[in-house]
GROMACS .gro file of C-alpha atoms in nm:
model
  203
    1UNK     CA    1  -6.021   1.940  -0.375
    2UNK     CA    2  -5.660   1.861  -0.327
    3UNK     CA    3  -5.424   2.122  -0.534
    4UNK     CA    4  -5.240   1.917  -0.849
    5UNK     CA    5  -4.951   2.065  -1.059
    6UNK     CA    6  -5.040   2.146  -1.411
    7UNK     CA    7  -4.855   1.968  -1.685
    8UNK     CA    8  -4.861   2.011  -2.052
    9UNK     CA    9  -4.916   1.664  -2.174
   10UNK     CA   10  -5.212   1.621  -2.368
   11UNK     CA   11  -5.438   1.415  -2.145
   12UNK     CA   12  -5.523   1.047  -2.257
   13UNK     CA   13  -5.904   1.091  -2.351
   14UNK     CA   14  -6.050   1.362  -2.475
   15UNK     CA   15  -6.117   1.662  -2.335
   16UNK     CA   16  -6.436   1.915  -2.397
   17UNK     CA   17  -6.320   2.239  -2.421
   18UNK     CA   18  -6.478   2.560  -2.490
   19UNK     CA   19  -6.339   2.919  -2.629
   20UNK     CA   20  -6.558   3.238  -2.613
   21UNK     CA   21  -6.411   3.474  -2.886
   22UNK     CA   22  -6.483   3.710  -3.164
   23UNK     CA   23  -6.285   3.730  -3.501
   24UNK     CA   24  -5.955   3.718  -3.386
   25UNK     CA   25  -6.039   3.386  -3.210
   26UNK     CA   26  -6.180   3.296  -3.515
   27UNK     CA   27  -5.917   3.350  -3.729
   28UNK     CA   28  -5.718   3.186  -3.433
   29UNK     CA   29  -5.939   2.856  -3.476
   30UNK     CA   30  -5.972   2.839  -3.846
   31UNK     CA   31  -5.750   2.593  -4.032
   32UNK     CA   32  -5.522   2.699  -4.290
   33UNK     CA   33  -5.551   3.044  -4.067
   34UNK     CA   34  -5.413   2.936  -3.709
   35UNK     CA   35  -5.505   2.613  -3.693
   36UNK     CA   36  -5.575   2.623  -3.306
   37UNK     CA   37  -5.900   2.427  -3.354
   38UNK     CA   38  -5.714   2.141  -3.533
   39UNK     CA   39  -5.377   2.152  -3.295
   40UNK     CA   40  -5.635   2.113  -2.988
   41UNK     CA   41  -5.790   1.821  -3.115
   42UNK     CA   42  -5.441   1.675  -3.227
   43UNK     CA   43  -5.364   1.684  -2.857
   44UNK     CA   44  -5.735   1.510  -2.744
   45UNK     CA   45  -5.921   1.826  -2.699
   46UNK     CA   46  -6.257   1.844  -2.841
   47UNK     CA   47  -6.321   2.207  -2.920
   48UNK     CA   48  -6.685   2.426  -2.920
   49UNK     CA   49  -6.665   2.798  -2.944
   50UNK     CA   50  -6.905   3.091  -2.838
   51UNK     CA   51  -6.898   3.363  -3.092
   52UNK     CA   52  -7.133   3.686  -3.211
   53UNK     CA   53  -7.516   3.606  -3.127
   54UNK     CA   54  -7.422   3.317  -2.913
   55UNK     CA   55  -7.629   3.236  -2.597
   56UNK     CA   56  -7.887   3.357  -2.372
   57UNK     CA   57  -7.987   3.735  -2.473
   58UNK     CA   58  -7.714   3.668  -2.713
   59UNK     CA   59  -7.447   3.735  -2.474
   60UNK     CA   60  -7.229   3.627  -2.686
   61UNK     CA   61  -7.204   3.999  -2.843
   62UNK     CA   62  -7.055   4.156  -2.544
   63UNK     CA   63  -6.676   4.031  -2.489
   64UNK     CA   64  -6.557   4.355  -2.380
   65UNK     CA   65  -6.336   4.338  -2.026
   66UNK     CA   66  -6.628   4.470  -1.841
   67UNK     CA   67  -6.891   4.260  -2.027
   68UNK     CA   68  -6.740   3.907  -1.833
   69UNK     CA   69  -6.893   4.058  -1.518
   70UNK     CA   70  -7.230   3.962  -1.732
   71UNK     CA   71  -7.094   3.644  -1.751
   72UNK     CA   72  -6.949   3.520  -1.477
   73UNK     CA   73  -7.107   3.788  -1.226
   74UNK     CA   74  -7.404   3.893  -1.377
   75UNK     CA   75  -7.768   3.820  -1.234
   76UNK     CA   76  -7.807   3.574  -1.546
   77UNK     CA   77  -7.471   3.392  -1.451
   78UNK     CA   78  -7.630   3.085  -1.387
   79UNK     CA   79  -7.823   3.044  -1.683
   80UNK     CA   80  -7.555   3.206  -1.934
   81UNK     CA   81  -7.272   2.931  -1.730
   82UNK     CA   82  -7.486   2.611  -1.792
   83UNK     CA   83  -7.554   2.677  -2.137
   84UNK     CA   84  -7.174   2.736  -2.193
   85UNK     CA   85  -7.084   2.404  -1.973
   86UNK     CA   86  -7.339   2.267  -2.206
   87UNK     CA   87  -7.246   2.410  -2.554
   88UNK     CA   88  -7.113   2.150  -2.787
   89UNK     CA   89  -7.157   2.337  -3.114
   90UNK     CA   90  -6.914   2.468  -3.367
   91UNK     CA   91  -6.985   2.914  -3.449
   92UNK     CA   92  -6.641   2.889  -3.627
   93UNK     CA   93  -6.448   2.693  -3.969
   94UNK     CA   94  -6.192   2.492  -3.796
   95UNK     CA   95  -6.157   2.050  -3.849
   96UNK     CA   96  -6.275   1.839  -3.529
   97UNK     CA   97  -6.211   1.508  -3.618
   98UNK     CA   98  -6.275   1.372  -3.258
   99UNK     CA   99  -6.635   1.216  -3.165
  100UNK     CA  100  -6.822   1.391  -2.929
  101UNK     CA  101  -6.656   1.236  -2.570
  102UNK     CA  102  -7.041   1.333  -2.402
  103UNK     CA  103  -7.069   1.516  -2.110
  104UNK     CA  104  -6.988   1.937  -2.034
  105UNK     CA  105  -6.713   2.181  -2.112
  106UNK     CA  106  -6.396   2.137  -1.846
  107UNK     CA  107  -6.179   2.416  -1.966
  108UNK     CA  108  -6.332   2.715  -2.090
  109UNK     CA  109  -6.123   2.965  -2.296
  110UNK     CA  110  -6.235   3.325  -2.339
  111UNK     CA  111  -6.070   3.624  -2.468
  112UNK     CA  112  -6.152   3.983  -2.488
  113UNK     CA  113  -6.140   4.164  -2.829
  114UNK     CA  114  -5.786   4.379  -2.971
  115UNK     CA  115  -5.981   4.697  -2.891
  116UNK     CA  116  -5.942   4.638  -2.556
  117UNK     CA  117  -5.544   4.682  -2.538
  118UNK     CA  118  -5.664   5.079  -2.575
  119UNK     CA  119  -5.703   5.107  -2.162
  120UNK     CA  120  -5.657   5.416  -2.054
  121UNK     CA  121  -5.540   5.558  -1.692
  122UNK     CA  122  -5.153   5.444  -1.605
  123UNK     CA  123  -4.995   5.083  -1.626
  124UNK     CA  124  -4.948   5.070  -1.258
  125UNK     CA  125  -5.343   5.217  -1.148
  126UNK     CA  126  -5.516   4.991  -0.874
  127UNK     CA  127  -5.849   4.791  -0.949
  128UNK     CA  128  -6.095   5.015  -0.949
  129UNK     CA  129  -6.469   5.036  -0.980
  130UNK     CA  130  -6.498   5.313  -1.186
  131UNK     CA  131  -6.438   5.351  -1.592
  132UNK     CA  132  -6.484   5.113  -1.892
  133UNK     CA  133  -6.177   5.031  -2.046
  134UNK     CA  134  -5.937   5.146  -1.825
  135UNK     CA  135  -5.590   4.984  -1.607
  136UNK     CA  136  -5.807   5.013  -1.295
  137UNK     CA  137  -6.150   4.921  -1.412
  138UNK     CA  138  -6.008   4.590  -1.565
  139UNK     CA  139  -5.809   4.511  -1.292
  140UNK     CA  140  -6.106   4.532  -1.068
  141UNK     CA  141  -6.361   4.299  -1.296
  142UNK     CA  142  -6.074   4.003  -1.335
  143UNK     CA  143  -6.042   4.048  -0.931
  144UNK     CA  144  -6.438   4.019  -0.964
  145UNK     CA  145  -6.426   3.717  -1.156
  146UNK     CA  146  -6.227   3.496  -0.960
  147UNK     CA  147  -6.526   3.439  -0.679
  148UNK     CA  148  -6.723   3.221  -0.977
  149UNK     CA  149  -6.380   3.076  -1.058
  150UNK     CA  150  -6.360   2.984  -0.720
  151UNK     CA  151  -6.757   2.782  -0.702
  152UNK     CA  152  -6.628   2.595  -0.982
  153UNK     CA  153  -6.309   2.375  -0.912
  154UNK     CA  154  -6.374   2.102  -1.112
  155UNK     CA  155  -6.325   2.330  -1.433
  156UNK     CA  156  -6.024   2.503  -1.591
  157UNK     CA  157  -6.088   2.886  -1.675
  158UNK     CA  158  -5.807   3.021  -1.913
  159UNK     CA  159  -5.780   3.383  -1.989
  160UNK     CA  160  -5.658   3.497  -2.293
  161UNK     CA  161  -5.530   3.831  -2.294
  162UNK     CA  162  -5.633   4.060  -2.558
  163UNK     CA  163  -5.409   4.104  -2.842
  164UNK     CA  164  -5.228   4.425  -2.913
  165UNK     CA  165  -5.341   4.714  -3.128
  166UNK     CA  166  -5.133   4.933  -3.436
  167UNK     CA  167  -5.210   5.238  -3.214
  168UNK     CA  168  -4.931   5.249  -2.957
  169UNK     CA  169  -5.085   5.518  -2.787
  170UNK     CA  170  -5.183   5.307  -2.496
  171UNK     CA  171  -4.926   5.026  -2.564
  172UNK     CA  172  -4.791   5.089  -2.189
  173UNK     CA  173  -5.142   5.038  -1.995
  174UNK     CA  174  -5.201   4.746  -2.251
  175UNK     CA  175  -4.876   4.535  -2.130
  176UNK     CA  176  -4.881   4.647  -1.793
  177UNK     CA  177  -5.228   4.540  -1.778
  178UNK     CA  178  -5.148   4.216  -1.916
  179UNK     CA  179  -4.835   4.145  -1.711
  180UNK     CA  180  -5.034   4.194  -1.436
  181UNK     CA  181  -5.272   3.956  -1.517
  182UNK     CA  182  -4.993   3.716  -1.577
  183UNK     CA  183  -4.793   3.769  -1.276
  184UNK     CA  184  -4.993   3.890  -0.991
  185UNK     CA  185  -5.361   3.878  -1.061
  186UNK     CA  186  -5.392   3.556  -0.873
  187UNK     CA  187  -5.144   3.583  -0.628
  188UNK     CA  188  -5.241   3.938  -0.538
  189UNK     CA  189  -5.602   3.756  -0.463
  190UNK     CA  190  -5.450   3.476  -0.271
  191UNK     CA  191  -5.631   3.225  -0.469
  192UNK     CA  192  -5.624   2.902  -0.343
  193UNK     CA  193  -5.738   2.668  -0.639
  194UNK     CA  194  -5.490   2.579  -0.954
  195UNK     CA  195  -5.858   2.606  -1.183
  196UNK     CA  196  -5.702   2.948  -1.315
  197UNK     CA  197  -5.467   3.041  -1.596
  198UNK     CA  198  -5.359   3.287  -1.813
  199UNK     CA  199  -5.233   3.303  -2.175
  200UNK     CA  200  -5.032   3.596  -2.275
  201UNK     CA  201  -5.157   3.631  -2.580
  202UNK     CA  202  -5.041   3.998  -2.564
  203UNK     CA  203  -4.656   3.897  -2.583
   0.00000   0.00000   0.00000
Protein backbone atom coordinates (compact mmCIF):
# COMPACT_ATOMS: atom_id res chain seq x y z
CA UNK A 1 0.00 0.00 0.00
CA UNK A 2 1.11 3.47 -0.79
CA UNK A 3 2.92 5.19 2.45
CA UNK A 4 0.46 8.25 3.89
CA UNK A 5 1.61 10.85 6.50
CA UNK A 6 0.00 10.53 9.84
CA UNK A 7 -2.04 13.42 11.10
CA UNK A 8 -3.69 14.02 14.35
CA UNK A 9 -7.15 14.96 13.36
CA UNK A 10 -9.68 12.81 14.65
CA UNK A 11 -10.95 10.96 11.61
CA UNK A 12 -14.63 11.66 10.40
CA UNK A 13 -16.34 8.23 11.36
CA UNK A 14 -15.55 6.25 13.90
CA UNK A 15 -12.84 4.31 14.46
CA UNK A 16 -12.56 0.67 16.36
CA UNK A 17 -9.80 0.68 18.43
CA UNK A 18 -8.40 -1.70 20.81
CA UNK A 19 -5.91 -1.34 24.03
CA UNK A 20 -4.32 -4.46 25.68
CA UNK A 21 -3.40 -3.33 29.30
CA UNK A 22 -3.40 -4.17 32.91
CA UNK A 23 -4.24 -1.70 35.83
CA UNK A 24 -2.39 1.11 34.87
CA UNK A 25 -4.28 1.09 31.51
CA UNK A 26 -7.14 0.76 33.47
CA UNK A 27 -6.82 3.45 35.58
CA UNK A 28 -5.67 5.18 32.26
CA UNK A 29 -9.25 4.37 30.68
CA UNK A 30 -11.47 4.93 33.61
CA UNK A 31 -13.40 8.20 33.77
CA UNK A 32 -13.06 10.49 36.53
CA UNK A 33 -9.41 8.57 36.67
CA UNK A 34 -7.77 9.42 33.14
CA UNK A 35 -10.47 9.64 31.14
CA UNK A 36 -8.63 8.12 28.01
CA UNK A 37 -11.65 5.91 27.23
CA UNK A 38 -13.98 8.98 27.09
CA UNK A 39 -11.29 11.51 25.26
CA UNK A 40 -11.00 8.61 22.48
CA UNK A 41 -14.47 8.46 21.83
CA UNK A 42 -14.75 12.39 21.97
CA UNK A 43 -12.41 12.27 19.00
CA UNK A 44 -14.61 9.21 17.02
CA UNK A 45 -12.75 6.34 18.42
CA UNK A 46 -14.72 3.51 19.63
CA UNK A 47 -12.70 1.87 22.34
CA UNK A 48 -12.51 -2.20 23.53
CA UNK A 49 -9.78 -3.23 25.85
CA UNK A 50 -8.00 -6.65 26.62
CA UNK A 51 -7.29 -6.96 30.26
CA UNK A 52 -6.44 -9.95 33.05
CA UNK A 53 -8.13 -13.37 31.83
CA UNK A 54 -8.78 -11.98 28.45
CA UNK A 55 -8.55 -14.29 25.36
CA UNK A 56 -7.49 -17.55 24.16
CA UNK A 57 -5.60 -19.54 27.13
CA UNK A 58 -6.28 -16.29 28.76
CA UNK A 59 -3.44 -14.58 27.24
CA UNK A 60 -4.49 -11.76 28.39
CA UNK A 61 -2.45 -12.45 31.81
CA UNK A 62 0.91 -12.27 30.28
CA UNK A 63 1.79 -8.50 29.18
CA UNK A 64 5.26 -8.74 30.16
CA UNK A 65 7.90 -7.43 27.20
CA UNK A 66 8.69 -10.94 26.39
CA UNK A 67 5.09 -12.24 26.66
CA UNK A 68 4.09 -10.09 23.08
CA UNK A 69 6.26 -12.68 21.34
CA UNK A 70 3.06 -14.98 22.48
CA UNK A 71 1.13 -12.61 20.84
CA UNK A 72 2.24 -11.46 17.92
CA UNK A 73 4.93 -14.36 17.35
CA UNK A 74 3.73 -17.11 19.14
CA UNK A 75 2.48 -20.51 17.49
CA UNK A 76 -1.17 -19.35 18.63
CA UNK A 77 -0.68 -15.86 16.87
CA UNK A 78 -3.27 -16.42 14.56
CA UNK A 79 -5.93 -17.40 16.73
CA UNK A 80 -4.96 -14.96 19.75
CA UNK A 81 -4.80 -11.88 16.56
CA UNK A 82 -8.37 -12.61 15.20
CA UNK A 83 -9.99 -12.71 18.40
CA UNK A 84 -8.31 -9.31 19.25
CA UNK A 85 -9.27 -7.84 15.57
CA UNK A 86 -12.55 -9.20 16.65
CA UNK A 87 -12.95 -8.08 20.35
CA UNK A 88 -15.59 -5.48 20.78
CA UNK A 89 -16.10 -5.81 24.53
CA UNK A 90 -15.49 -3.48 27.39
CA UNK A 91 -12.87 -5.46 30.61
CA UNK A 92 -12.63 -1.84 31.98
CA UNK A 93 -15.12 1.33 33.70
CA UNK A 94 -14.69 3.99 31.18
CA UNK A 95 -18.13 5.92 29.09
CA UNK A 96 -18.48 4.86 25.23
CA UNK A 97 -21.16 6.76 24.08
CA UNK A 98 -20.53 5.85 20.34
CA UNK A 99 -22.65 2.88 18.63
CA UNK A 100 -20.85 0.07 17.66
CA UNK A 101 -19.44 1.33 13.86
CA UNK A 102 -19.37 -2.88 12.97
CA UNK A 103 -16.56 -4.39 11.62
CA UNK A 104 -12.69 -5.24 13.41
CA UNK A 105 -10.18 -3.38 15.50
CA UNK A 106 -7.82 -0.92 13.12
CA UNK A 107 -5.51 0.39 15.73
CA UNK A 108 -4.54 -1.75 18.44
CA UNK A 109 -2.92 -0.25 21.60
CA UNK A 110 -0.92 -2.40 23.99
CA UNK A 111 1.30 -1.62 26.79
CA UNK A 112 3.55 -3.54 28.99
CA UNK A 113 3.14 -3.31 32.82
CA UNK A 114 5.41 -0.48 35.28
CA UNK A 115 7.43 -3.52 36.41
CA UNK A 116 8.92 -3.69 33.33
CA UNK A 117 10.94 -0.23 33.50
CA UNK A 118 13.24 -2.59 36.05
CA UNK A 119 15.47 -3.95 32.82
CA UNK A 120 18.54 -4.81 33.71
CA UNK A 121 21.99 -5.00 31.58
CA UNK A 122 23.15 -1.25 30.28
CA UNK A 123 20.98 1.45 28.41
CA UNK A 124 23.02 1.14 25.32
CA UNK A 125 23.11 -3.22 25.20
CA UNK A 126 22.18 -4.63 21.63
CA UNK A 127 18.95 -6.84 21.04
CA UNK A 128 19.63 -9.85 22.28
CA UNK A 129 18.12 -13.28 22.59
CA UNK A 130 18.98 -14.03 25.86
CA UNK A 131 17.36 -12.73 29.42
CA UNK A 132 13.81 -11.71 30.51
CA UNK A 133 13.61 -8.28 31.35
CA UNK A 134 16.61 -6.95 30.24
CA UNK A 135 17.95 -3.69 27.59
CA UNK A 136 18.94 -6.46 25.15
CA UNK A 137 16.25 -9.03 25.53
CA UNK A 138 13.55 -6.29 24.91
CA UNK A 139 15.20 -4.79 22.26
CA UNK A 140 15.35 -8.05 20.49
CA UNK A 141 11.38 -9.11 20.99
CA UNK A 142 10.11 -5.40 19.66
CA UNK A 143 12.72 -6.13 16.62
CA UNK A 144 10.73 -9.58 16.65
CA UNK A 145 7.51 -8.04 16.49
CA UNK A 146 7.69 -5.89 13.65
CA UNK A 147 7.56 -9.05 10.98
CA UNK A 148 3.56 -9.46 12.14
CA UNK A 149 3.42 -5.66 12.04
CA UNK A 150 4.61 -5.89 8.74
CA UNK A 151 1.60 -8.88 7.37
CA UNK A 152 -0.76 -6.47 8.62
CA UNK A 153 -0.75 -2.95 6.84
CA UNK A 154 -4.11 -2.18 6.90
CA UNK A 155 -3.91 -1.81 10.85
CA UNK A 156 -2.25 0.70 13.19
CA UNK A 157 -0.09 -1.00 16.06
CA UNK A 158 0.79 1.63 18.83
CA UNK A 159 3.20 0.82 21.52
CA UNK A 160 2.93 2.21 24.70
CA UNK A 161 5.94 2.25 26.63
CA UNK A 162 5.83 1.10 30.10
CA UNK A 163 5.56 3.62 32.71
CA UNK A 164 8.30 4.35 35.16
CA UNK A 165 8.88 2.80 38.56
CA UNK A 166 9.71 4.63 42.37
CA UNK A 167 12.86 2.41 42.28
CA UNK A 168 15.42 4.36 40.29
CA UNK A 169 17.72 1.68 40.40
CA UNK A 170 17.29 0.87 36.79
CA UNK A 171 15.86 4.32 35.79
CA UNK A 172 18.86 4.52 33.10
CA UNK A 173 18.10 1.07 31.15
CA UNK A 174 14.32 2.07 31.58
CA UNK A 175 14.69 5.50 29.43
CA UNK A 176 17.29 4.34 27.30
CA UNK A 177 15.18 1.50 26.52
CA UNK A 178 12.35 3.62 25.81
CA UNK A 179 14.17 6.28 23.77
CA UNK A 180 15.19 3.70 21.76
CA UNK A 181 12.02 2.50 21.03
CA UNK A 182 11.03 6.00 20.19
CA UNK A 183 13.82 7.00 18.06
CA UNK A 184 15.44 4.14 16.39
CA UNK A 185 13.50 0.96 16.82
CA UNK A 186 11.96 1.36 13.44
CA UNK A 187 14.46 3.01 11.62
CA UNK A 188 17.20 0.72 12.89
CA UNK A 189 14.78 -2.13 11.17
CA UNK A 190 14.32 -0.21 8.03
CA UNK A 191 10.67 -0.58 8.19
CA UNK A 192 8.95 0.31 5.30
CA UNK A 193 5.17 0.69 6.38
CA UNK A 194 3.85 3.94 8.49
CA UNK A 195 1.35 0.99 10.46
CA UNK A 196 3.83 1.55 13.53
CA UNK A 197 3.99 3.99 16.40
CA UNK A 198 5.11 4.61 19.61
CA UNK A 199 3.81 6.50 22.69
CA UNK A 200 6.28 7.56 25.21
CA UNK A 201 4.43 6.96 27.90
CA UNK A 202 7.72 6.75 29.89
CA UNK A 203 8.41 10.66 29.54
Amino acid sequence: PAQQGIGADPPQEPVKLIFIHHSTGENWLEDGYGNLGSRLAENNYYVSDTNYGWGPDGIGDRTDIPDWLEWFRGENTPEIAQALFEEGEQHSSYSRPLPDPGGANQIILFKSCFPNSDLEGSPDDLPTTEGWLSVGHAKYVYNQLLDFFAQHPEKLFVVITAPPLSDSSNADNARGFNLWLVNDWLSENDYPYYNVAVFDFYN
